């Protein structure tokens, strides 16, 4: 797990080995304390950089009691920017969003080895079937013709 913290320290992105990201936050880093009853929830926005363009993620509205969020199946080798902003009841203005940027590491070599082993195993199974098919054809289709020809020559 690698932790990435926002500039204000309120938002932490824990990037896990399996490609998921656990976001955690607290309210004490967002400035002066406000009444808990005024907190309506949180807005989570994200974007990520693709090869040629920047993609916006769907906005997520979270409840006031939430203090963490799991972003499952993040893309490897992609730069993410996640911003979280508390939502307060009017007339209180919303504090500025806390943003964190990180890159998810590409799939581990272990995953590549497992995939290659599976493909190699499939190829071996196909080769065994081909060899059995050739042996069957050779034994059952070629042998009777030779046996008939040999019997005619003997008689």
Tab-separated table of N, CA and C in Angstrom:
chain	number	residue	atom	x	y	z
A	1	UNK	N	0.845	-1.176	0.000
A	1	UNK	CA	0.000	0.000	0.000
A	1	UNK	C	0.891	1.240	0.000
A	2	UNK	N	0.566	2.182	-0.850
A	2	UNK	CA	1.266	3.471	-0.879
A	2	UNK	C	0.254	4.563	-0.596
A	3	UNK	N	0.569	5.419	0.378
A	3	UNK	CA	-0.349	6.490	0.772
A	3	UNK	C	0.040	7.797	0.082
A	4	UNK	N	-0.959	8.478	-0.472
A	4	UNK	CA	-0.784	9.787	-1.093
A	4	UNK	C	-1.731	10.741	-0.378
A	5	UNK	N	-1.191	11.863	0.120
A	5	UNK	CA	-1.961	12.806	0.927
A	5	UNK	C	-2.207	14.091	0.147
A	6	UNK	N	-3.396	14.672	0.331
A	6	UNK	CA	-3.717	15.954	-0.301
A	6	UNK	C	-2.884	17.054	0.348
A	7	UNK	N	-2.796	18.206	-0.312
A	7	UNK	CA	-1.989	19.315	0.198
A	7	UNK	C	-2.462	19.764	1.582
A	8	UNK	N	-3.763	19.779	1.818
A	8	UNK	CA	-4.300	20.183	3.119
A	8	UNK	C	-4.274	19.075	4.149
A	9	UNK	N	-4.004	17.846	3.718
A	9	UNK	CA	-3.911	16.716	4.630
A	9	UNK	C	-5.229	16.065	4.983
A	10	UNK	N	-6.350	16.542	4.444
A	10	UNK	CA	-7.652	15.989	4.807
A	10	UNK	C	-7.962	14.689	4.075
A	11	UNK	N	-7.409	14.508	2.894
A	11	UNK	CA	-7.735	13.353	2.057
A	11	UNK	C	-6.483	12.513	1.837
A	12	UNK	N	-6.622	11.199	2.056
A	12	UNK	CA	-5.517	10.258	1.853
A	12	UNK	C	-5.984	9.183	0.886
A	13	UNK	N	-5.190	8.929	-0.148
A	13	UNK	CA	-5.460	7.849	-1.094
A	13	UNK	C	-4.458	6.734	-0.830
A	14	UNK	N	-4.955	5.592	-0.375
A	14	UNK	CA	-4.122	4.414	-0.129
A	14	UNK	C	-4.224	3.516	-1.361
A	15	UNK	N	-3.168	3.497	-2.169
A	15	UNK	CA	-3.153	2.702	-3.393
A	15	UNK	C	-2.677	1.302	-3.023
A	16	UNK	N	-3.559	0.317	-3.219
A	16	UNK	CA	-3.273	-1.058	-2.838
A	16	UNK	C	-2.667	-1.833	-3.999
A	17	UNK	N	-1.992	-2.922	-3.692
A	17	UNK	CA	-1.333	-3.731	-4.717
A	17	UNK	C	-2.297	-4.317	-5.730
A	18	UNK	N	-3.519	-4.607	-5.314
A	18	UNK	CA	-4.469	-5.254	-6.216
A	18	UNK	C	-5.117	-4.282	-7.196
A	19	UNK	N	-4.688	-3.020	-7.228
A	19	UNK	CA	-5.203	-2.049	-8.175
A	19	UNK	C	-6.377	-1.240	-7.661
A	20	UNK	N	-6.786	-1.455	-6.433
A	20	UNK	CA	-7.866	-0.647	-5.877
A	20	UNK	C	-7.275	0.473	-5.026
A	21	UNK	N	-8.104	1.481	-4.752
A	21	UNK	CA	-7.659	2.657	-4.000
A	21	UNK	C	-8.661	2.902	-2.874
A	22	UNK	N	-8.164	2.981	-1.644
A	22	UNK	CA	-9.009	3.277	-0.491
A	22	UNK	C	-8.798	4.738	-0.120
A	23	UNK	N	-9.864	5.529	-0.254
A	23	UNK	CA	-9.811	6.942	0.120
A	23	UNK	C	-10.301	7.083	1.556
A	24	UNK	N	-9.589	7.877	2.335
A	24	UNK	CA	-9.977	8.143	3.717
A	24	UNK	C	-9.832	9.634	3.980
A	25	UNK	N	-10.719	10.177	4.823
A	25	UNK	CA	-10.660	11.604	5.125
A	25	UNK	C	-11.215	11.888	6.505
A	26	UNK	N	-10.865	13.089	6.977
A	26	UNK	CA	-11.373	13.605	8.242
A	26	UNK	C	-11.721	15.075	8.062
A	27	UNK	N	-12.583	15.569	8.917
A	27	UNK	CA	-13.043	16.958	8.779
A	27	UNK	C	-12.133	17.973	9.449
A	28	UNK	N	-11.293	17.554	10.357
A	28	UNK	CA	-10.504	18.523	11.128
A	28	UNK	C	-9.507	19.299	10.267
A	29	UNK	N	-9.175	18.801	9.101
A	29	UNK	CA	-8.207	19.470	8.218
A	29	UNK	C	-8.856	20.494	7.297
A	30	UNK	N	-10.166	20.651	7.348
A	30	UNK	CA	-10.873	21.550	6.447
A	30	UNK	C	-11.122	22.928	7.064
A	31	UNK	N	-10.341	23.331	7.992
A	31	UNK	CA	-10.499	24.665	8.569
A	31	UNK	C	-11.224	24.632	9.896
A	32	UNK	N	-11.806	25.777	10.279
A	32	UNK	CA	-12.449	25.866	11.591
A	32	UNK	C	-13.613	24.886	11.712
A	33	UNK	N	-13.821	24.359	12.921
A	33	UNK	CA	-14.903	23.383	13.090
A	33	UNK	C	-16.264	24.000	12.816
A	34	UNK	N	-17.134	23.198	12.269
A	34	UNK	CA	-18.502	23.614	11.952
A	34	UNK	C	-19.452	22.657	12.654
A	35	UNK	N	-20.672	23.071	12.862
A	35	UNK	CA	-21.634	22.166	13.493
A	35	UNK	C	-21.856	20.922	12.645
A	36	UNK	N	-21.821	19.749	13.285
A	36	UNK	CA	-21.985	18.491	12.559
A	36	UNK	C	-23.353	18.404	11.907
A	37	UNK	N	-24.354	19.049	12.485
A	37	UNK	CA	-25.706	18.996	11.919
A	37	UNK	C	-25.775	19.712	10.573
A	38	UNK	N	-24.877	20.643	10.325
A	38	UNK	CA	-24.899	21.390	9.068
A	38	UNK	C	-24.284	20.593	7.916
A	39	UNK	N	-23.511	19.551	8.220
A	39	UNK	CA	-22.866	18.748	7.181
A	39	UNK	C	-23.910	17.893	6.466
A	40	UNK	N	-24.018	18.054	5.165
A	40	UNK	CA	-24.996	17.312	4.363
A	40	UNK	C	-24.386	16.115	3.642
A	41	UNK	N	-23.084	16.087	3.518
A	41	UNK	CA	-22.426	14.984	2.824
A	41	UNK	C	-21.166	15.460	2.132
A	42	UNK	N	-20.716	14.660	1.187
A	42	UNK	CA	-19.483	14.944	0.465
A	42	UNK	C	-19.693	14.717	-1.023
A	43	UNK	N	-18.980	15.475	-1.814
A	43	UNK	CA	-18.978	15.291	-3.270
A	43	UNK	C	-17.576	14.842	-3.673
A	44	UNK	N	-17.504	13.704	-4.346
A	44	UNK	CA	-16.232	13.159	-4.808
A	44	UNK	C	-16.207	13.255	-6.322
A	45	UNK	N	-15.215	13.947	-6.851
A	45	UNK	CA	-15.030	14.078	-8.296
A	45	UNK	C	-13.656	13.549	-8.654
A	46	UNK	N	-13.557	12.989	-9.836
A	46	UNK	CA	-12.246	12.483	-10.234
A	46	UNK	C	-12.054	12.637	-11.730
A	47	UNK	N	-10.810	12.543	-12.131
A	47	UNK	CA	-10.456	12.519	-13.544
A	47	UNK	C	-9.179	11.708	-13.671
A	48	UNK	N	-8.953	11.175	-14.841
A	48	UNK	CA	-7.716	10.432	-15.077
A	48	UNK	C	-7.220	10.684	-16.482
A	49	UNK	N	-5.898	10.658	-16.606
A	49	UNK	CA	-5.242	10.947	-17.876
A	49	UNK	C	-5.089	9.671	-18.682
A	50	UNK	N	-5.678	9.663	-19.866
A	50	UNK	CA	-5.490	8.556	-20.788
A	50	UNK	C	-4.300	8.847	-21.690
A	51	UNK	N	-4.198	8.101	-22.757
A	51	UNK	CA	-3.080	8.285	-23.671
A	51	UNK	C	-3.138	9.637	-24.362
A	52	UNK	N	-4.326	10.028	-24.809
A	52	UNK	CA	-4.439	11.260	-25.570
A	52	UNK	C	-5.344	12.316	-24.937
A	53	UNK	N	-6.107	11.949	-23.961
A	53	UNK	CA	-7.073	12.899	-23.407
A	53	UNK	C	-7.293	12.645	-21.922
A	54	UNK	N	-7.990	13.574	-21.268
A	54	UNK	CA	-8.304	13.460	-19.843
A	54	UNK	C	-9.768	13.055	-19.718
A	55	UNK	N	-10.034	12.008	-18.943
A	55	UNK	CA	-11.378	11.485	-18.795
A	55	UNK	C	-11.955	11.879	-17.440
A	56	UNK	N	-13.162	12.458	-17.406
A	56	UNK	CA	-13.796	12.729	-16.115
A	56	UNK	C	-14.502	11.474	-15.613
A	57	UNK	N	-14.415	11.216	-14.329
A	57	UNK	CA	-15.142	10.111	-13.713
A	57	UNK	C	-16.501	10.635	-13.266
A	58	UNK	N	-17.428	9.752	-13.078
A	58	UNK	CA	-18.737	10.161	-12.581
A	58	UNK	C	-18.602	10.751	-11.192
A	59	UNK	N	-19.373	11.783	-10.923
A	59	UNK	CA	-19.388	12.380	-9.591
A	59	UNK	C	-20.107	11.428	-8.636
A	60	UNK	N	-19.608	11.359	-7.421
A	60	UNK	CA	-20.184	10.484	-6.403
A	60	UNK	C	-20.604	11.346	-5.230
A	61	UNK	N	-21.834	11.178	-4.789
A	61	UNK	CA	-22.327	11.876	-3.601
A	61	UNK	C	-22.285	10.892	-2.438
A	62	UNK	N	-21.635	11.283	-1.364
A	62	UNK	CA	-21.481	10.420	-0.194
A	62	UNK	C	-22.199	11.031	0.994
A	63	UNK	N	-22.663	10.187	1.906
A	63	UNK	CA	-23.380	10.643	3.087
A	63	UNK	C	-22.469	11.335	4.083
A	64	UNK	N	-23.089	12.035	5.011
A	64	UNK	CA	-22.345	12.810	6.001
A	64	UNK	C	-21.528	11.924	6.932
A	65	UNK	N	-21.952	10.691	7.157
A	65	UNK	CA	-21.237	9.794	8.070
A	65	UNK	C	-20.050	9.098	7.399
A	66	UNK	N	-19.931	9.187	6.096
A	66	UNK	CA	-18.853	8.490	5.377
A	66	UNK	C	-17.502	9.129	5.684
A	67	UNK	N	-16.509	8.286	5.879
A	67	UNK	CA	-15.143	8.755	6.075
A	67	UNK	C	-14.150	7.955	5.236
A	68	UNK	N	-14.680	7.065	4.393
A	68	UNK	CA	-13.812	6.341	3.465
A	68	UNK	C	-14.629	5.890	2.252
A	69	UNK	N	-13.901	5.582	1.176
A	69	UNK	CA	-14.536	5.168	-0.074
A	69	UNK	C	-13.539	4.286	-0.818
A	70	UNK	N	-14.012	3.159	-1.349
A	70	UNK	CA	-13.143	2.242	-2.088
A	70	UNK	C	-13.377	2.404	-3.577
A	71	UNK	N	-12.318	2.763	-4.276
A	71	UNK	CA	-12.340	2.845	-5.733
A	71	UNK	C	-11.731	1.542	-6.238
A	72	UNK	N	-12.587	0.635	-6.658
A	72	UNK	CA	-12.117	-0.689	-7.088
A	72	UNK	C	-11.699	-0.652	-8.553
A	73	UNK	N	-10.750	-1.494	-8.880
A	73	UNK	CA	-10.297	-1.682	-10.262
A	73	UNK	C	-9.849	-0.408	-10.954
A	74	UNK	N	-8.939	0.296	-10.349
A	74	UNK	CA	-8.341	1.462	-11.002
A	74	UNK	C	-7.404	0.967	-12.110
A	75	UNK	N	-7.283	1.737	-13.166
A	75	UNK	CA	-6.445	1.358	-14.304
A	75	UNK	C	-4.969	1.554	-13.961
A	76	UNK	N	-4.134	0.595	-14.356
A	76	UNK	CA	-2.705	0.695	-14.109
A	76	UNK	C	-2.037	1.704	-15.026
A	77	UNK	N	-0.968	2.322	-14.556
A	77	UNK	CA	-0.168	3.298	-15.305
A	77	UNK	C	-0.967	4.524	-15.732
A	78	UNK	N	-1.987	4.886	-14.986
A	78	UNK	CA	-2.828	6.040	-15.297
A	78	UNK	C	-2.734	7.019	-14.139
A	79	UNK	N	-2.649	8.304	-14.452
A	79	UNK	CA	-2.573	9.345	-13.419
A	79	UNK	C	-3.983	9.781	-13.039
A	80	UNK	N	-4.336	9.627	-11.772
A	80	UNK	CA	-5.655	9.995	-11.259
A	80	UNK	C	-5.575	11.285	-10.456
A	81	UNK	N	-6.671	12.020	-10.469
A	81	UNK	CA	-6.845	13.195	-9.613
A	81	UNK	C	-8.233	13.082	-8.994
A	82	UNK	N	-8.268	12.914	-7.661
A	82	UNK	CA	-9.532	12.788	-6.933
A	82	UNK	C	-9.696	13.989	-6.019
A	83	UNK	N	-10.871	14.599	-6.059
A	83	UNK	CA	-11.155	15.766	-5.230
A	83	UNK	C	-12.405	15.495	-4.389
A	84	UNK	N	-12.321	15.818	-3.109
A	84	UNK	CA	-13.436	15.622	-2.177
A	84	UNK	C	-13.787	16.965	-1.550
A	85	UNK	N	-15.080	17.268	-1.539
A	85	UNK	CA	-15.525	18.538	-0.966
A	85	UNK	C	-16.716	18.278	-0.052
A	86	UNK	N	-16.648	18.772	1.199
A	86	UNK	CA	-17.808	18.644	2.073
A	86	UNK	C	-18.943	19.542	1.612
A	87	UNK	N	-20.163	19.100	1.792
A	87	UNK	CA	-21.355	19.875	1.438
A	87	UNK	C	-22.071	20.262	2.726
A	88	UNK	N	-22.233	21.568	2.936
A	88	UNK	CA	-22.913	22.068	4.127
A	88	UNK	C	-24.237	22.702	3.750
A	89	UNK	N	-25.152	22.727	4.720
A	89	UNK	CA	-26.453	23.361	4.500
A	89	UNK	C	-26.260	24.868	4.337
A	90	UNK	N	-27.058	25.500	3.474
A	90	UNK	CA	-26.966	26.955	3.322
A	90	UNK	C	-27.289	27.626	4.650
A	91	UNK	N	-26.781	28.738	4.925
A	91	UNK	CA	-26.020	29.666	4.087
A	91	UNK	C	-24.516	29.468	4.200
A	92	UNK	N	-24.057	28.407	4.846
A	92	UNK	CA	-22.621	28.204	5.014
A	92	UNK	C	-21.985	27.872	3.663
A	93	UNK	N	-20.920	28.569	3.323
A	93	UNK	CA	-20.234	28.249	2.056
A	93	UNK	C	-19.431	26.957	2.227
A	94	UNK	N	-19.318	26.241	1.159
A	94	UNK	CA	-18.534	25.001	1.183
A	94	UNK	C	-17.052	25.344	1.198
A	95	UNK	N	-16.281	24.650	2.019
A	95	UNK	CA	-14.837	24.878	2.003
A	95	UNK	C	-14.246	24.366	0.691
A	96	UNK	N	-13.038	24.777	0.377
A	96	UNK	CA	-12.434	24.309	-0.883
A	96	UNK	C	-12.224	22.791	-0.845
A	97	UNK	N	-12.248	22.213	-2.016
A	97	UNK	CA	-12.057	20.763	-2.132
A	97	UNK	C	-10.614	20.398	-1.820
A	98	UNK	N	-10.433	19.224	-1.280
A	98	UNK	CA	-9.106	18.649	-1.064
A	98	UNK	C	-8.873	17.652	-2.198
A	99	UNK	N	-7.741	17.771	-2.868
A	99	UNK	CA	-7.449	16.908	-4.016
A	99	UNK	C	-6.164	16.129	-3.788
A	100	UNK	N	-6.147	14.940	-4.315
A	100	UNK	CA	-4.965	14.096	-4.239
A	100	UNK	C	-4.719	13.515	-5.631
A	101	UNK	N	-3.445	13.452	-5.996
A	101	UNK	CA	-3.061	12.885	-7.285
A	101	UNK	C	-2.158	11.694	-7.048
A	102	UNK	N	-2.333	10.668	-7.866
A	102	UNK	CA	-1.518	9.459	-7.725
A	102	UNK	C	-1.552	8.678	-9.027
A	103	UNK	N	-0.668	7.734	-9.118
A	103	UNK	CA	-0.603	6.830	-10.266
A	103	UNK	C	-0.680	5.406	-9.730
A	104	UNK	N	-1.555	4.609	-10.324
A	104	UNK	CA	-1.667	3.205	-9.952
A	104	UNK	C	-0.596	2.439	-10.715
A	105	UNK	N	0.156	1.643	-9.990
A	105	UNK	CA	1.226	0.870	-10.624
A	105	UNK	C	0.618	-0.176	-11.556
A	106	UNK	N	1.317	-0.504	-12.649
A	106	UNK	CA	0.785	-1.517	-13.572
A	106	UNK	C	0.724	-2.880	-12.895
A	107	UNK	N	0.035	-3.798	-13.547
A	107	UNK	CA	-0.127	-5.145	-12.998
A	107	UNK	C	1.235	-5.741	-12.669
A	108	UNK	N	1.279	-6.449	-11.583
A	108	UNK	CA	2.539	-7.048	-11.134
A	108	UNK	C	2.997	-8.133	-12.101
A	109	UNK	N	4.285	-8.414	-12.068
A	109	UNK	CA	4.849	-9.438	-12.935
A	109	UNK	C	4.195	-10.784	-12.661
A	110	UNK	N	3.769	-10.999	-11.427
A	110	UNK	CA	3.121	-12.251	-11.052
A	110	UNK	C	1.869	-12.474	-11.904
A	111	UNK	N	1.094	-11.424	-12.148
A	111	UNK	CA	-0.109	-11.553	-12.957
A	111	UNK	C	0.230	-11.910	-14.396
A	112	UNK	N	1.306	-11.348	-14.904
A	112	UNK	CA	1.727	-11.645	-16.267
A	112	UNK	C	2.177	-13.103	-16.376
A	113	UNK	N	2.907	-13.594	-15.377
A	113	UNK	CA	3.366	-14.979	-15.383
A	113	UNK	C	2.177	-15.932	-15.330
A	114	UNK	N	1.185	-15.622	-14.508
A	114	UNK	CA	-0.007	-16.469	-14.418
A	114	UNK	C	-0.722	-16.509	-15.758
A	115	UNK	N	-0.858	-15.362	-16.417
A	115	UNK	CA	-1.531	-15.318	-17.715
A	115	UNK	C	-0.753	-16.109	-18.763
A	116	UNK	N	0.566	-15.955	-18.769
A	116	UNK	CA	1.379	-16.681	-19.743
A	116	UNK	C	1.317	-18.180	-19.495
A	117	UNK	N	1.287	-18.588	-18.236
A	117	UNK	CA	1.186	-20.008	-17.905
A	117	UNK	C	-0.140	-20.573	-18.386
A	118	UNK	N	-1.206	-19.817	-18.218
A	118	UNK	CA	-2.517	-20.277	-18.671
A	118	UNK	C	-2.538	-20.440	-20.188
A	119	UNK	N	-1.971	-19.473	-20.908
A	119	UNK	CA	-1.933	-19.562	-22.369
A	119	UNK	C	-1.056	-20.734	-22.802
A	120	UNK	N	0.100	-20.883	-22.159
A	120	UNK	CA	0.989	-22.000	-22.491
A	120	UNK	C	0.328	-23.343	-22.235
A	121	UNK	N	-0.394	-23.443	-21.124
A	121	UNK	CA	-1.106	-24.684	-20.817
A	121	UNK	C	-2.169	-24.991	-21.853
A	122	UNK	N	-2.871	-23.971	-22.312
A	122	UNK	CA	-3.910	-24.167	-23.341
A	122	UNK	C	-3.285	-24.656	-24.639
A	123	UNK	N	-2.154	-24.106	-24.993
A	123	UNK	CA	-1.468	-24.528	-26.221
A	123	UNK	C	-1.029	-25.980	-26.097
A	124	UNK	N	-0.524	-26.376	-24.951
A	124	UNK	CA	-0.100	-27.770	-24.740
A	124	UNK	C	-1.287	-28.724	-24.868
A	125	UNK	N	-2.409	-28.364	-24.295
A	125	UNK	CA	-3.607	-29.212	-24.382
A	125	UNK	C	-4.042	-29.345	-25.836
A	126	UNK	N	-4.014	-28.254	-26.605
A	126	UNK	CA	-4.381	-28.329	-28.025
A	126	UNK	C	-3.422	-29.232	-28.787
A	127	UNK	N	-2.138	-29.144	-28.490
A	127	UNK	CA	-1.165	-30.001	-29.181
A	127	UNK	C	-1.394	-31.477	-28.858
A	128	UNK	N	-1.735	-31.797	-27.641
A	128	UNK	CA	-2.034	-33.189	-27.263
A	128	UNK	C	-3.235	-33.684	-28.052
A	129	UNK	N	-4.294	-32.863	-28.148
A	129	UNK	CA	-5.477	-33.267	-28.916
A	129	UNK	C	-5.133	-33.473	-30.386
A	130	UNK	N	-4.315	-32.620	-30.954
A	130	UNK	CA	-3.914	-32.766	-32.358
A	130	UNK	C	-3.137	-34.060	-32.554
A	131	UNK	N	-2.222	-34.339	-31.634
A	131	UNK	CA	-1.442	-35.583	-31.738
A	131	UNK	C	-2.345	-36.811	-31.630
A	132	UNK	N	-3.314	-36.776	-30.723
A	132	UNK	CA	-4.245	-37.906	-30.590
A	132	UNK	C	-5.096	-38.062	-31.840
A	133	UNK	N	-5.519	-36.947	-32.420
A	133	UNK	CA	-6.322	-36.993	-33.641
A	133	UNK	C	-5.513	-37.577	-34.799
A	134	UNK	N	-4.271	-37.163	-34.928
A	134	UNK	CA	-3.406	-37.695	-35.991
A	134	UNK	C	-3.176	-39.191	-35.776
A	135	UNK	N	-2.961	-39.591	-34.546
A	135	UNK	CA	-2.758	-41.019	-34.258
A	135	UNK	C	-4.016	-41.809	-34.580
A	136	UNK	N	-5.189	-41.282	-34.248
A	136	UNK	CA	-6.458	-41.970	-34.548
A	136	UNK	C	-6.648	-42.115	-36.047
A	137	UNK	N	-6.419	-41.023	-36.771
A	137	UNK	CA	-6.579	-41.057	-38.225
A	137	UNK	C	-5.599	-42.058	-38.834
A	138	UNK	N	-4.384	-42.023	-38.385
A	138	UNK	CA	-3.359	-42.922	-38.931
A	138	UNK	C	-3.709	-44.375	-38.642
A	139	UNK	N	-4.147	-44.666	-37.452
A	139	UNK	CA	-4.444	-46.040	-37.038
A	139	UNK	C	-5.712	-46.576	-37.700
A	140	UNK	N	-6.781	-45.770	-37.744
A	140	UNK	CA	-8.077	-46.291	-38.181
A	140	UNK	C	-8.378	-46.081	-39.660
A	141	UNK	N	-7.819	-45.107	-40.276
A	141	UNK	CA	-8.134	-44.879	-41.684
A	141	UNK	C	-7.064	-45.421	-42.619
A	142	UNK	N	-5.834	-45.368	-42.198
A	142	UNK	CA	-4.753	-45.810	-43.073
A	142	UNK	C	-4.524	-47.321	-42.946
A	143	UNK	N	-4.601	-47.863	-41.754
A	143	UNK	CA	-4.306	-49.282	-41.531
A	143	UNK	C	-5.261	-50.214	-42.260
A	144	UNK	N	-6.606	-49.998	-42.270
A	144	UNK	CA	-7.474	-50.929	-42.998
A	144	UNK	C	-7.159	-50.969	-44.487
A	145	UNK	N	-6.807	-49.889	-45.083
A	145	UNK	CA	-6.479	-49.881	-46.515
A	145	UNK	C	-5.236	-50.699	-46.758
A	146	UNK	N	-4.248	-50.569	-45.884
A	146	UNK	CA	-3.017	-51.363	-46.041
A	146	UNK	C	-3.304	-52.835	-45.772
A	147	UNK	N	-4.193	-53.085	-44.799
A	147	UNK	CA	-4.505	-54.492	-44.483
A	147	UNK	C	-5.243	-55.154	-45.650
A	148	UNK	N	-6.171	-54.454	-46.307
A	148	UNK	CA	-6.884	-55.009	-47.455
A	148	UNK	C	-5.925	-55.241	-48.612
A	149	UNK	N	-5.036	-54.309	-48.831
A	149	UNK	CA	-4.064	-54.476	-49.909
A	149	UNK	C	-3.119	-55.628	-49.641
A	150	UNK	N	-2.738	-55.810	-48.409
A	150	UNK	CA	-1.854	-56.932	-48.041
A	150	UNK	C	-2.568	-58.266	-48.171
A	151	UNK	N	-3.878	-58.340	-47.860
A	151	UNK	CA	-4.645	-59.593	-47.941
A	151	UNK	C	-4.853	-59.963	-49.399
A	152	UNK	N	-5.075	-58.972	-50.253
A	152	UNK	CA	-5.283	-59.255	-51.685
A	152	UNK	C	-3.997	-59.794	-52.303
A	153	UNK	N	-2.879	-59.267	-51.887
A	153	UNK	CA	-1.601	-59.706	-52.433
A	153	UNK	C	-1.275	-61.115	-51.980
A	154	UNK	N	-1.698	-61.471	-50.773
A	154	UNK	CA	-1.405	-62.796	-50.237
A	154	UNK	C	-2.311	-63.843	-50.874
A	155	UNK	N	-3.514	-63.518	-51.336
A	155	UNK	CA	-4.511	-64.462	-51.811
A	155	UNK	C	-4.447	-64.682	-53.231
